[in-house]
PDB file of C-alpha atoms in Angstrom:
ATOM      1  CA  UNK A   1       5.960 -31.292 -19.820  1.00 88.00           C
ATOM      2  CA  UNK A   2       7.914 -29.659 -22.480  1.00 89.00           C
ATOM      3  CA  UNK A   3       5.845 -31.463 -25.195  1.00 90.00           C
ATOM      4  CA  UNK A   4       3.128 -29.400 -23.029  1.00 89.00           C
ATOM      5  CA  UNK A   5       4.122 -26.505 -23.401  1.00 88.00           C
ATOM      6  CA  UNK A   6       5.196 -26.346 -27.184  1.00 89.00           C
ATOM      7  CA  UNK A   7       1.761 -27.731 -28.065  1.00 91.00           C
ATOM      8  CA  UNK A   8       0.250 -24.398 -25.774  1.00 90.00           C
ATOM      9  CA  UNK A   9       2.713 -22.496 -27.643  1.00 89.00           C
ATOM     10  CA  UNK A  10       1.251 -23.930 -30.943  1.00 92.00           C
ATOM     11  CA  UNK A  11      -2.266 -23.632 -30.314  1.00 92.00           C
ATOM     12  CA  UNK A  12      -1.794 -19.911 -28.856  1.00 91.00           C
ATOM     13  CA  UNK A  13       1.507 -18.291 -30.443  1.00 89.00           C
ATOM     14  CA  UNK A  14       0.435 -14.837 -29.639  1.00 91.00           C
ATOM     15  CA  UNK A  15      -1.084 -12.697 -27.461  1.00 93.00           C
ATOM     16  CA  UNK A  16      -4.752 -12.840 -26.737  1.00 93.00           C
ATOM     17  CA  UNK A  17      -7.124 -10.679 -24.756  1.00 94.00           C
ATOM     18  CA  UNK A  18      -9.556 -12.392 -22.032  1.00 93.00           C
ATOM     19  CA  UNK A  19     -12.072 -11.065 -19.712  1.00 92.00           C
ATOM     20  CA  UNK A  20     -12.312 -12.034 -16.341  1.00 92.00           C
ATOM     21  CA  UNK A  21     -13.444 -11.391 -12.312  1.00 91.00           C
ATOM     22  CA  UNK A  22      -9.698 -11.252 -10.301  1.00 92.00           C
ATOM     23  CA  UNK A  23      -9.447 -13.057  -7.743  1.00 90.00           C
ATOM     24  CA  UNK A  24      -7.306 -13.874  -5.013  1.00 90.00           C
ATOM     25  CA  UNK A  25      -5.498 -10.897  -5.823  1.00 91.00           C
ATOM     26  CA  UNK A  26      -5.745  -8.992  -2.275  1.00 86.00           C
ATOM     27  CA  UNK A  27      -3.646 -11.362  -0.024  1.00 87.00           C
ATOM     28  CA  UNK A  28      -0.832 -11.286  -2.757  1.00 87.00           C
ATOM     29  CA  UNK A  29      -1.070  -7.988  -3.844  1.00 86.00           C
ATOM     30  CA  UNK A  30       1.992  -6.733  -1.511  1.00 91.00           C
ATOM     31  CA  UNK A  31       4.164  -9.436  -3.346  1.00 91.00           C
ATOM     32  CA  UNK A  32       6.303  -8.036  -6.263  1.00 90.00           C
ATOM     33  CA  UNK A  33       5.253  -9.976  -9.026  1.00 93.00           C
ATOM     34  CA  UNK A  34       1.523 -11.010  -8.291  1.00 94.00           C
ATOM     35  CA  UNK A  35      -0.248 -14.724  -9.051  1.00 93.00           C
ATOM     36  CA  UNK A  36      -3.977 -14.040  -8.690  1.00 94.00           C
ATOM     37  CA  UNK A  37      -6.921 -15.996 -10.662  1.00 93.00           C
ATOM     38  CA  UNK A  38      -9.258 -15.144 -13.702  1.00 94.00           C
ATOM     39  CA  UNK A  39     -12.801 -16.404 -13.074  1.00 92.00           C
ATOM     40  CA  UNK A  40     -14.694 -16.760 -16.129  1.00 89.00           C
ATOM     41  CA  UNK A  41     -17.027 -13.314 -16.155  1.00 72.00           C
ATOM     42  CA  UNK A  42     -20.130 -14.851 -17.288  1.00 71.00           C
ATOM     43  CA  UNK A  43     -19.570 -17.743 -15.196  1.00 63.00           C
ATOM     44  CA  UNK A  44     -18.763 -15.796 -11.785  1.00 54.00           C
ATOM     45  CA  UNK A  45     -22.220 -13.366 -12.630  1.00 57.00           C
ATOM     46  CA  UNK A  46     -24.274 -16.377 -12.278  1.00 53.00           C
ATOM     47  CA  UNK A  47     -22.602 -18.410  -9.361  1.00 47.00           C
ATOM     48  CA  UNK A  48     -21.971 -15.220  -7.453  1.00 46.00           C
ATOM     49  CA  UNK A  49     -23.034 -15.171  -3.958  1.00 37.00           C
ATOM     50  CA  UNK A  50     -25.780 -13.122  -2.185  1.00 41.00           C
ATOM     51  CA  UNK A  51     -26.834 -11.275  -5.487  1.00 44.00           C
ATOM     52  CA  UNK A  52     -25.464  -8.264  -5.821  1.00 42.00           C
ATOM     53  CA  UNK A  53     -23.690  -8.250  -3.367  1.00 40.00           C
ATOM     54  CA  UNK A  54     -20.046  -8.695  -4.538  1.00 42.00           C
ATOM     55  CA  UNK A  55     -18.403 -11.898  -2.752  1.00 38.00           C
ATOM     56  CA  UNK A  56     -17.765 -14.360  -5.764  1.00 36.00           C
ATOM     57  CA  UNK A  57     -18.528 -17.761  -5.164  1.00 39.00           C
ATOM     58  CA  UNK A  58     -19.022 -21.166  -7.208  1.00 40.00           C
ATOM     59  CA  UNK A  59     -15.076 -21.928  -7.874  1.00 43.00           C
ATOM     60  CA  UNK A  60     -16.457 -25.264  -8.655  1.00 49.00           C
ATOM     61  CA  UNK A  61     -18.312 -24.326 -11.036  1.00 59.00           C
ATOM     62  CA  UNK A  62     -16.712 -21.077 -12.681  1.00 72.00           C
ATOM     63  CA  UNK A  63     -14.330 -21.885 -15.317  1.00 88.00           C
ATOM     64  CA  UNK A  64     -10.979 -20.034 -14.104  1.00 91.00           C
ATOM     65  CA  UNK A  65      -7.086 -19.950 -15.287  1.00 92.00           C
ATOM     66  CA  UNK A  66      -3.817 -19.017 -12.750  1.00 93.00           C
ATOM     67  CA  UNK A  67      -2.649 -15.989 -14.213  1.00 95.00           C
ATOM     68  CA  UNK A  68       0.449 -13.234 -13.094  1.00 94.00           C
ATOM     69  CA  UNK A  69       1.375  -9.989 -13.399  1.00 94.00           C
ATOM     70  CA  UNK A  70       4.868  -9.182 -12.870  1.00 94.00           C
ATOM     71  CA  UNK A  71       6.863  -6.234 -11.665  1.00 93.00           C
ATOM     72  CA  UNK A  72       7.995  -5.523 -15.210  1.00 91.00           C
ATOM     73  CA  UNK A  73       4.583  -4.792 -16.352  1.00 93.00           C
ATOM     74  CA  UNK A  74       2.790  -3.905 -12.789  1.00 93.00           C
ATOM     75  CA  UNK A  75       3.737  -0.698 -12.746  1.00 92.00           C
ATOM     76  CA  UNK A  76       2.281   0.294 -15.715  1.00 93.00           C
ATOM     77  CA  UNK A  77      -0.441  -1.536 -15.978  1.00 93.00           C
ATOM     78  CA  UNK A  78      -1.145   0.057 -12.086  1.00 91.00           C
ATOM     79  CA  UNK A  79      -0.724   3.555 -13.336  1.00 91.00           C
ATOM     80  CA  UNK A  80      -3.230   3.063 -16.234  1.00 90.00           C
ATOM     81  CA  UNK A  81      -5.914   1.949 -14.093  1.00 89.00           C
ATOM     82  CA  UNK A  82      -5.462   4.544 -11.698  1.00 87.00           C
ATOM     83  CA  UNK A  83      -6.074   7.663 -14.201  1.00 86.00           C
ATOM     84  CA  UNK A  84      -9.411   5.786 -13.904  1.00 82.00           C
ATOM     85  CA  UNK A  85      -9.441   5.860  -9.992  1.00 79.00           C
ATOM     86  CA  UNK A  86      -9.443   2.165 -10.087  1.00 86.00           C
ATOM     87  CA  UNK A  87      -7.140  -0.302  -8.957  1.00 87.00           C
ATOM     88  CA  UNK A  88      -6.750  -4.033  -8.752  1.00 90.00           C
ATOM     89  CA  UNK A  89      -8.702  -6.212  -6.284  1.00 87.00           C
ATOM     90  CA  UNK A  90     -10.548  -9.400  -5.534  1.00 87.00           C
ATOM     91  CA  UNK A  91     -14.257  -8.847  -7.888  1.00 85.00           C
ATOM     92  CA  UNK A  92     -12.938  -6.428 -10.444  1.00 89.00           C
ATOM     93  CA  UNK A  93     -14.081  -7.232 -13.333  1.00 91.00           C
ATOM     94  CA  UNK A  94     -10.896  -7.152 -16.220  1.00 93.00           C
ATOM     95  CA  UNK A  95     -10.034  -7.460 -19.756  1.00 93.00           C
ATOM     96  CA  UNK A  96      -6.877  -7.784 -19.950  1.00 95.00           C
ATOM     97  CA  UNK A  97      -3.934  -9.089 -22.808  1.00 95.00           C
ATOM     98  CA  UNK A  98      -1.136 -11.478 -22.182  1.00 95.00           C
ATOM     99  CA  UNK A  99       0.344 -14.328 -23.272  1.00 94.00           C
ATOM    100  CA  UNK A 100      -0.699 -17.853 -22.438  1.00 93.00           C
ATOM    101  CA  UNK A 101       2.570 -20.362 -21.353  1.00 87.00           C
ATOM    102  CA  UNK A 102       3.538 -23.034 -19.456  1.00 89.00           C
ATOM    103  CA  UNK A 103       5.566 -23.289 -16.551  1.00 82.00           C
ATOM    104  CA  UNK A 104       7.490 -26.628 -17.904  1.00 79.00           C
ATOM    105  CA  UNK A 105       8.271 -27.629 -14.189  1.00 81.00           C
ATOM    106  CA  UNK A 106       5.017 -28.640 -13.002  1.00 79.00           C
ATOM    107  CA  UNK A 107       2.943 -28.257 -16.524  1.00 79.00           C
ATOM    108  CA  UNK A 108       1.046 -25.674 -15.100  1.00 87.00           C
ATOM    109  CA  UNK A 109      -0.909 -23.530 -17.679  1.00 90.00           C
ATOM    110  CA  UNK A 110      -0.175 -19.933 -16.833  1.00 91.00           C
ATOM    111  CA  UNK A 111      -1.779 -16.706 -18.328  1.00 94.00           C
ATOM    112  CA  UNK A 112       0.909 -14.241 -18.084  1.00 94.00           C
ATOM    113  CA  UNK A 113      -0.873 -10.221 -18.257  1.00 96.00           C
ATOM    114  CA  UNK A 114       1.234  -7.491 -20.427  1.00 95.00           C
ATOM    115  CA  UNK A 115      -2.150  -5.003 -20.745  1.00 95.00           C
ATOM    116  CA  UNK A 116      -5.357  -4.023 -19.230  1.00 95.00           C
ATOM    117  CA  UNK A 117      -8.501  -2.438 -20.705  1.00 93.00           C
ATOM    118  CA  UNK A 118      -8.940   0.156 -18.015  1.00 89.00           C
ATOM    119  CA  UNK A 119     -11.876   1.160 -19.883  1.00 88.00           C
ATOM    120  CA  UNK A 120     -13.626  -2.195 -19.589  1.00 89.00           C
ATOM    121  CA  UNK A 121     -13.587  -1.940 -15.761  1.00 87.00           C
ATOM    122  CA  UNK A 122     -15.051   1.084 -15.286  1.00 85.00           C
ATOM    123  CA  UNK A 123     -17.608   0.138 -17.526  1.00 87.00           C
ATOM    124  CA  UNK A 124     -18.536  -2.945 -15.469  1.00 86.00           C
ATOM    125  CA  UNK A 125     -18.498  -0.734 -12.148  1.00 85.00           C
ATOM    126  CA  UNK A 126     -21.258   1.337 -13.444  1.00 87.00           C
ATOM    127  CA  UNK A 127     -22.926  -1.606 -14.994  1.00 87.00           C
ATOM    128  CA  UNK A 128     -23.065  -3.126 -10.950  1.00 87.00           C
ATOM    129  CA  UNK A 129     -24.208   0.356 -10.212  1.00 90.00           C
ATOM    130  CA  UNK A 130     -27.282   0.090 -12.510  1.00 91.00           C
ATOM    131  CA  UNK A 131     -28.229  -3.367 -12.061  1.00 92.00           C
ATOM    132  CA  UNK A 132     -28.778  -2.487  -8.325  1.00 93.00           C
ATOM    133  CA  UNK A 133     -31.494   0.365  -8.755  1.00 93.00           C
ATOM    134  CA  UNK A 134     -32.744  -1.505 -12.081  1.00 94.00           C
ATOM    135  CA  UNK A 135     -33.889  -4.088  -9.899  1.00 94.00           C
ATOM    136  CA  UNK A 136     -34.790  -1.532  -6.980  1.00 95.00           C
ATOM    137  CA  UNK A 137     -36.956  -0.235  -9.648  1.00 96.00           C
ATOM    138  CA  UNK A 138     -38.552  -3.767 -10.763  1.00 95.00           C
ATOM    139  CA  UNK A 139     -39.157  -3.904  -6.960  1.00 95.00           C
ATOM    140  CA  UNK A 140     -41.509  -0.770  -6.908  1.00 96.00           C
ATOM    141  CA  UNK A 141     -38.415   0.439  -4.096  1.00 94.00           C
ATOM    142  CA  UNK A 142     -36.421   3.290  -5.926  1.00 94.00           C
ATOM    143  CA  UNK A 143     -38.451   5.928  -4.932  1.00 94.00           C
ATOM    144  CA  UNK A 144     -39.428   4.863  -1.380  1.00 95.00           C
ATOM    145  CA  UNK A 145     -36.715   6.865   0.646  1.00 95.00           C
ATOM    146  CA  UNK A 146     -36.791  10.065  -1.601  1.00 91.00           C
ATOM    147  CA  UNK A 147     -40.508  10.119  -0.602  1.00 93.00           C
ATOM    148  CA  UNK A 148     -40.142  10.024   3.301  1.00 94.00           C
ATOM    149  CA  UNK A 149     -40.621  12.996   4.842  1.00 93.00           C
ATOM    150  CA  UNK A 150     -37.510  14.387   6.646  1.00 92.00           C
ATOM    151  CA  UNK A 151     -38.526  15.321  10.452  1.00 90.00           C
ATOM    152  CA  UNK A 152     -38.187  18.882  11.420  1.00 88.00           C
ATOM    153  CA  UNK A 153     -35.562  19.552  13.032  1.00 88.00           C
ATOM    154  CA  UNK A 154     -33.987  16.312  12.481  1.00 93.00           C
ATOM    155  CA  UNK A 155     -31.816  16.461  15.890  1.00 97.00           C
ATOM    156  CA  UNK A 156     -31.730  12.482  17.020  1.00 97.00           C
ATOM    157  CA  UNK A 157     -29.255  11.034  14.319  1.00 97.00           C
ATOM    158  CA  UNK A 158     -27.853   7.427  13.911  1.00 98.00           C
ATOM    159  CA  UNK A 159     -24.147   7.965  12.421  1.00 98.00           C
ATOM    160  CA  UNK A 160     -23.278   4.340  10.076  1.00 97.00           C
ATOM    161  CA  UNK A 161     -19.974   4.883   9.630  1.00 96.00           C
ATOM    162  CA  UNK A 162     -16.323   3.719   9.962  1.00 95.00           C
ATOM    163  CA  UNK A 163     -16.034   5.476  13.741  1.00 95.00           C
ATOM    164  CA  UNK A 164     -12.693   7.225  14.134  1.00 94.00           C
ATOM    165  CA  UNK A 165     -12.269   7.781  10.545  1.00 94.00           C
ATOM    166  CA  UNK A 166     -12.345  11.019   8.801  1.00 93.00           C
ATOM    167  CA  UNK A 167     -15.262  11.143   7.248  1.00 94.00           C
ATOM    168  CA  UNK A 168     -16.636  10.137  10.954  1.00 96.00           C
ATOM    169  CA  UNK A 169     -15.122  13.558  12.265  1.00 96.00           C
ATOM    170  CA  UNK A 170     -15.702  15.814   9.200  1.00 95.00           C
ATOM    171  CA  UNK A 171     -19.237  14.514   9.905  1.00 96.00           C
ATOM    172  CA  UNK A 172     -19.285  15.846  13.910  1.00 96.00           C
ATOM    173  CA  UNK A 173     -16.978  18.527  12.914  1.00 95.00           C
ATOM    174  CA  UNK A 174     -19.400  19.834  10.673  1.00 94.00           C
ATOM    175  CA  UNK A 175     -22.192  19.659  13.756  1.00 95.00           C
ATOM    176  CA  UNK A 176     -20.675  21.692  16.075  1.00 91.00           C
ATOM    177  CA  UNK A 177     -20.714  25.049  13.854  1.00 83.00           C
ATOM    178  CA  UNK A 178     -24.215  24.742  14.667  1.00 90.00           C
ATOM    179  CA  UNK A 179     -26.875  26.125  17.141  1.00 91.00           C
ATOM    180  CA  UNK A 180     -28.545  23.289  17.312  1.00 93.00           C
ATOM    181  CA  UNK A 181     -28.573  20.838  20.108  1.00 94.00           C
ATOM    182  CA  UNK A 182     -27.649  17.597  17.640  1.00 96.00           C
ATOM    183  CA  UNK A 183     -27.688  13.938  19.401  1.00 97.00           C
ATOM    184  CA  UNK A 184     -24.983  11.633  17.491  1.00 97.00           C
ATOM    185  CA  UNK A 185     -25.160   7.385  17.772  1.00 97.00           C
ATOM    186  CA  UNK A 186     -22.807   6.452  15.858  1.00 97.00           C
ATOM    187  CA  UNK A 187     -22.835   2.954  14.576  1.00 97.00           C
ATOM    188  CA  UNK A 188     -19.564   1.567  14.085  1.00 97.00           C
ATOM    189  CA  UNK A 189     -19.385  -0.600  10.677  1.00 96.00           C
ATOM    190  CA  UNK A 190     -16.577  -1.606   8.152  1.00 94.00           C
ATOM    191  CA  UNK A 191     -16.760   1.402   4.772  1.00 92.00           C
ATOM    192  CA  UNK A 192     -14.544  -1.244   2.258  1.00 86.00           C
ATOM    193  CA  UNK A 193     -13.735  -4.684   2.268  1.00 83.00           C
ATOM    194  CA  UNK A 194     -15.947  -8.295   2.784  1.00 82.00           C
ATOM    195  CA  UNK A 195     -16.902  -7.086   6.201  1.00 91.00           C
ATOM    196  CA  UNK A 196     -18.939  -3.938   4.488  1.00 92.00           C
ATOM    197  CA  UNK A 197     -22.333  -5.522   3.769  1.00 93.00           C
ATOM    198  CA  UNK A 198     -22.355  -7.758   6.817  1.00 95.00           C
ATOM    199  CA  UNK A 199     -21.596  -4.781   9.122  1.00 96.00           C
ATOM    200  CA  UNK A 200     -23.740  -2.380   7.328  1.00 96.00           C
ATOM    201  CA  UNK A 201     -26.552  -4.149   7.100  1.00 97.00           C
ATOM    202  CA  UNK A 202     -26.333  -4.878  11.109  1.00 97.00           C
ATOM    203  CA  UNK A 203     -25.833  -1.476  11.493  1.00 97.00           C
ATOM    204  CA  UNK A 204     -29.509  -0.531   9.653  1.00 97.00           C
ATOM    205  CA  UNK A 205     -31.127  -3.454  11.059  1.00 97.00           C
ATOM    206  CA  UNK A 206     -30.132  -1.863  14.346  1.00 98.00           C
ATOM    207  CA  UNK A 207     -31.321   1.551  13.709  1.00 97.00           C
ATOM    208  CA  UNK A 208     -35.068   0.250  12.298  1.00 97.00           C
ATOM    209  CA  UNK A 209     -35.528  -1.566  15.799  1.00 97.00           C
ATOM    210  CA  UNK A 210     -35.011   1.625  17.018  1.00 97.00           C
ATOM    211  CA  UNK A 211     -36.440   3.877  14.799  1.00 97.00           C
ATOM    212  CA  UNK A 212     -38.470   5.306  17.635  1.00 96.00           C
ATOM    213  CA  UNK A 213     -35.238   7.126  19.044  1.00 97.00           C
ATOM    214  CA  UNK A 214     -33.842   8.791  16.147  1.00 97.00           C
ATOM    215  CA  UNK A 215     -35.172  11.235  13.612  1.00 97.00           C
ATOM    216  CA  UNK A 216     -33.060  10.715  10.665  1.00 97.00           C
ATOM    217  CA  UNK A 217     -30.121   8.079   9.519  1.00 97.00           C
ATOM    218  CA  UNK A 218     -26.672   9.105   7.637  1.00 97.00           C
ATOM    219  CA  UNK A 219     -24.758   6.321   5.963  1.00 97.00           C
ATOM    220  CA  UNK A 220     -21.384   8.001   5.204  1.00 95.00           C
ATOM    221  CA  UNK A 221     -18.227   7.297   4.104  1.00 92.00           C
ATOM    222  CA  UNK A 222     -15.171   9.103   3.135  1.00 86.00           C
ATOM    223  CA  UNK A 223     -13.424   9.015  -0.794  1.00 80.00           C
ATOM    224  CA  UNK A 224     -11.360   6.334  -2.223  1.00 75.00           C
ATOM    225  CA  UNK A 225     -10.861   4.116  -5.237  1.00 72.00           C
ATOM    226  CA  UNK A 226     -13.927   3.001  -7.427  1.00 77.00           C
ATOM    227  CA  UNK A 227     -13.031  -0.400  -6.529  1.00 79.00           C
ATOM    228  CA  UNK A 228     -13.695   0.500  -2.658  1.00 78.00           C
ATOM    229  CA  UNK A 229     -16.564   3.166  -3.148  1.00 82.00           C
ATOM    230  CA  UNK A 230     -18.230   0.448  -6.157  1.00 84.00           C
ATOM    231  CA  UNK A 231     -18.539  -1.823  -2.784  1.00 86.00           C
ATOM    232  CA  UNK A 232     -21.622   0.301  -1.845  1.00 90.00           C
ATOM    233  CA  UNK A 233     -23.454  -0.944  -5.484  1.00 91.00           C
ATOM    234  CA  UNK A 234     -24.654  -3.708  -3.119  1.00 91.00           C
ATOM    235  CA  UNK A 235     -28.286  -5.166  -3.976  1.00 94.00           C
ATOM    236  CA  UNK A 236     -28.913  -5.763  -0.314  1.00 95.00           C
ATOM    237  CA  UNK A 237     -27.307  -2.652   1.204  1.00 96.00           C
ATOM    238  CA  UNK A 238     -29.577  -0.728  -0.996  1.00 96.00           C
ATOM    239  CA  UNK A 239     -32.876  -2.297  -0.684  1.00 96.00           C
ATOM    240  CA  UNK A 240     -32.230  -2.325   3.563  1.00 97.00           C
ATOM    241  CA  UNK A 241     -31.679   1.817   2.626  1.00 97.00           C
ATOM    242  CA  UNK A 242     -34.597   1.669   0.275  1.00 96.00           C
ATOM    243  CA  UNK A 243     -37.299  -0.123   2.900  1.00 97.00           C
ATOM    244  CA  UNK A 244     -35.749   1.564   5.849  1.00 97.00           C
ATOM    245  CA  UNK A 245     -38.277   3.493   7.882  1.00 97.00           C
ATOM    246  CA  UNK A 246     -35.674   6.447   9.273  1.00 97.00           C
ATOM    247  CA  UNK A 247     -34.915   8.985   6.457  1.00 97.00           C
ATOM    248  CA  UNK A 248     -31.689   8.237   5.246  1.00 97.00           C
ATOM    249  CA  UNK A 249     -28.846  10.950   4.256  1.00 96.00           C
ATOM    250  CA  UNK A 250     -26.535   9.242   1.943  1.00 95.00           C
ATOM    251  CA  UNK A 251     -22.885  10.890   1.767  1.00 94.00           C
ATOM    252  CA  UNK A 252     -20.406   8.517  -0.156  1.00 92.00           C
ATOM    253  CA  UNK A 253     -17.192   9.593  -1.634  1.00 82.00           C
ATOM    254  CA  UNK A 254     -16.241  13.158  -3.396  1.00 74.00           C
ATOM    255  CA  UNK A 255     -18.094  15.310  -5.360  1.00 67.00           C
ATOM    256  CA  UNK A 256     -17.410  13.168  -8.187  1.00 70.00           C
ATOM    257  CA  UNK A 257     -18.717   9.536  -6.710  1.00 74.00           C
ATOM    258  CA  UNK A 258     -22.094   8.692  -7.226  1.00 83.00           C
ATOM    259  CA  UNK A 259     -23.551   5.214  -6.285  1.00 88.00           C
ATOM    260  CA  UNK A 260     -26.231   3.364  -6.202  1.00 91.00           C
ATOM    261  CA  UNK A 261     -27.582   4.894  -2.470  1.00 93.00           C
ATOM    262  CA  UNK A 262     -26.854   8.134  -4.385  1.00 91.00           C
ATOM    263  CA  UNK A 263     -29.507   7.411  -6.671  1.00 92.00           C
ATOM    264  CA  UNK A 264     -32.214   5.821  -4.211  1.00 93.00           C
ATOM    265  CA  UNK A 265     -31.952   8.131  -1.256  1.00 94.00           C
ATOM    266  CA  UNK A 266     -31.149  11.489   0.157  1.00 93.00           C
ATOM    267  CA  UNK A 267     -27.624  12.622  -1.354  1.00 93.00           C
ATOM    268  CA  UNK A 268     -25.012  15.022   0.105  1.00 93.00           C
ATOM    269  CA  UNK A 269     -21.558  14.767  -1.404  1.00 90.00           C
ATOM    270  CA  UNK A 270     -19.383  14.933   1.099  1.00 92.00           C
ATOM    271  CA  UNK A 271     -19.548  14.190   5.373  1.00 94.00           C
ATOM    272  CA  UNK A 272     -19.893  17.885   5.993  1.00 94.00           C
ATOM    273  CA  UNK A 273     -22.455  18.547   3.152  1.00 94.00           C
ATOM    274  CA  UNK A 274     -24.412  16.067   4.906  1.00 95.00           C
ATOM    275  CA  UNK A 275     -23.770  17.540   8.170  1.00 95.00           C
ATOM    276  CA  UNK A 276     -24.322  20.555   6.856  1.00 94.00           C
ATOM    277  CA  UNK A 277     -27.752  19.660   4.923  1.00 93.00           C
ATOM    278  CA  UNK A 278     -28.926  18.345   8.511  1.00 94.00           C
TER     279      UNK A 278
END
C-alpha cells in the first residue's frame, strides 16, 4: 500500500483541478468533514436518467473517484459558493482543485478538495436552464402557454405548491385583499428535492383531467438556493407546463430567479405578484 501511494504521489505531486457531478453528498453533508463522489461530467450528461430531469444515473458506467472535503477547507469553500447563492448537493455540477492521495490503510485512491470554481457552477445551472427551452423550442413547444388565452376573470384556480409553506400563504394571503370571489385547490407537491418532478408532474397530470373545473393553474414556489430553484430546469416539468391545456402562472423564487417555466409560460416573480396578477 505504501508503494501505492508514493507511486500516486509520483505520478500527481501537485494539485490538479477536475470537473465533476457531486454525488452522494446530501446524506453526509451534516458530517464535519464530508466524503461524497465525483462522477465524471461528460460521463454523468449522457447516462443521466429521465433527460433533463436531474437524477444521475449509470454509476456503472460513469467513470467516478471518492473524494472529501474537510472542515479545514469547508468553510471556505461553503462561503465562496454561497456569494453565488449556490451550495453543495447531489447533481451540482463542480470544478474543483485538490490534491490526489492515498489512504495507505486500505489503498484507497482519495481526491482530497482545497478549492472550488464557484463560477463554473453557476455556469452549468444556466446551461441546464437553456438546454430545457432549447429543446422546448426544437419541439415547436416554447411558445404554446404564452399563447393561451387567460379566462376572464380567472376565479377557479389549481394551487401546485408545497401546501403549508410560505409561498403557499403569501399566495392566499395575497387573494383575500381582493373583491373577488377566488376558488383555491391546492395541490400539494414536493418544491426541492428527488420527490419534485415525480410530485409535480402528478400534480399537472391531475389538473389537465380536470381542466374542465378550473380556469387557470399557478405553479409556485417560494426563494432558495440555485441548487434548489435550478431543480425546476426539468425537461419534463416544462414540457407537462408547455402542453398543458389550463393557463399556467409561473411564480418561482425572488425577483432575481428566473427558470426555465419563467421563460415558457406566464411569469410573476413572487407568490403575491402572482396572486396579485390573478
Amino acid at each position: 500500500n505504501r508503494t501505492i501511494a508514493r507511486a500516486v504521489a509520483a505520478a500527481l505531486p501537485g494539485e490538479v483541478w477536475v470537473a465533476g457531478v457531486v454525488q452522494a453528498w446530501d446524506r453526509k453533508a451534516h458530517d464535519r468533514h464530508v466524503f461524497f463522489t465525483l462522477l465524471d461530467a461528460d460521463e454523468a450528461e449522457r447516462t443521466r436518467v429521465g433527460g433533463a430531469s436531474g437524477a444521475w444515473g449509470g454509476s456503472t458506467t460513469a467513470a467516478a473517484i471518492e473524494a472529501v472535503l474537510f472542515a479545514s477547507a469547508r468553510d471556505r469553500i461553503e462561503a465562496k459558493l454561497a456569494r453565488e447563492s449556490i451550495q453543495m448537493a447531489d447533481g451540482l455540477k463542480v470544478r474543483v482543485r485538490g490534491k490526489v492521495g492515498v489512504h495507505e490503510d486500505r489503498s484507497r485512491v482519495r481526491f482530497v478538495v482545497e478549492d472550488i470554481d464557484a463560477r463554473y457552477s453557476l455556469g452549468e445551472l444556466a446551461l441546464q436552464r437553456d438546454e430545457v427551452v432549447a429543446a422546448l423550442v426544437r419541439e415547436g413547444l416554447a411558445e404554446r402557454q404564452r399563447e393561451l388565452p387567460l379566462p376572464t376573470p380567472s376565479l377557479r384556480v389549481a394551487l401546485i405548491t408545497s401546501v403549508g409553506s410560505d409561498a403557499y400563504h403569501d399566495f392566499l394571503s395575497g387573494l383575500r385583499g381582493s373583491p373577488y370571489a377566488f376558488d383555491v385547490t391546492p395541490l400539494d407537491v414536493r418544491v426541492q428535492g428527488p420527490d419534485l418532478q415525480p410530485t409535480v408532474l402528478a400534480a399537472l397530470r391531475w389538473a389537465a383531467t380536470h381542466a374542465a373545473a378550473f380556469d387557470v393553474a399557478v405553479v409556485t414556489r417560494g426563494g432558495g438556493s440555485r441548487v434548489d430553484l435550478a431543480q425546476w430546469d426539468n425537461l419534463d416539468v416544462a414540457r407537462a407546463v408547455a402542453t398543458h391545456p389550463l393557463k399556467c402562472v409561473v411564480a418561482i423564487g425572488h425577483h432575481q430567479d428566473v427558470s426555465a417555466l419563467d421563460r415558457i409560460a406566464a411569469s410573476c416573480k413572487t407568490p403575491t405578484e402572482a396572486a396579485g396578477w390573478l
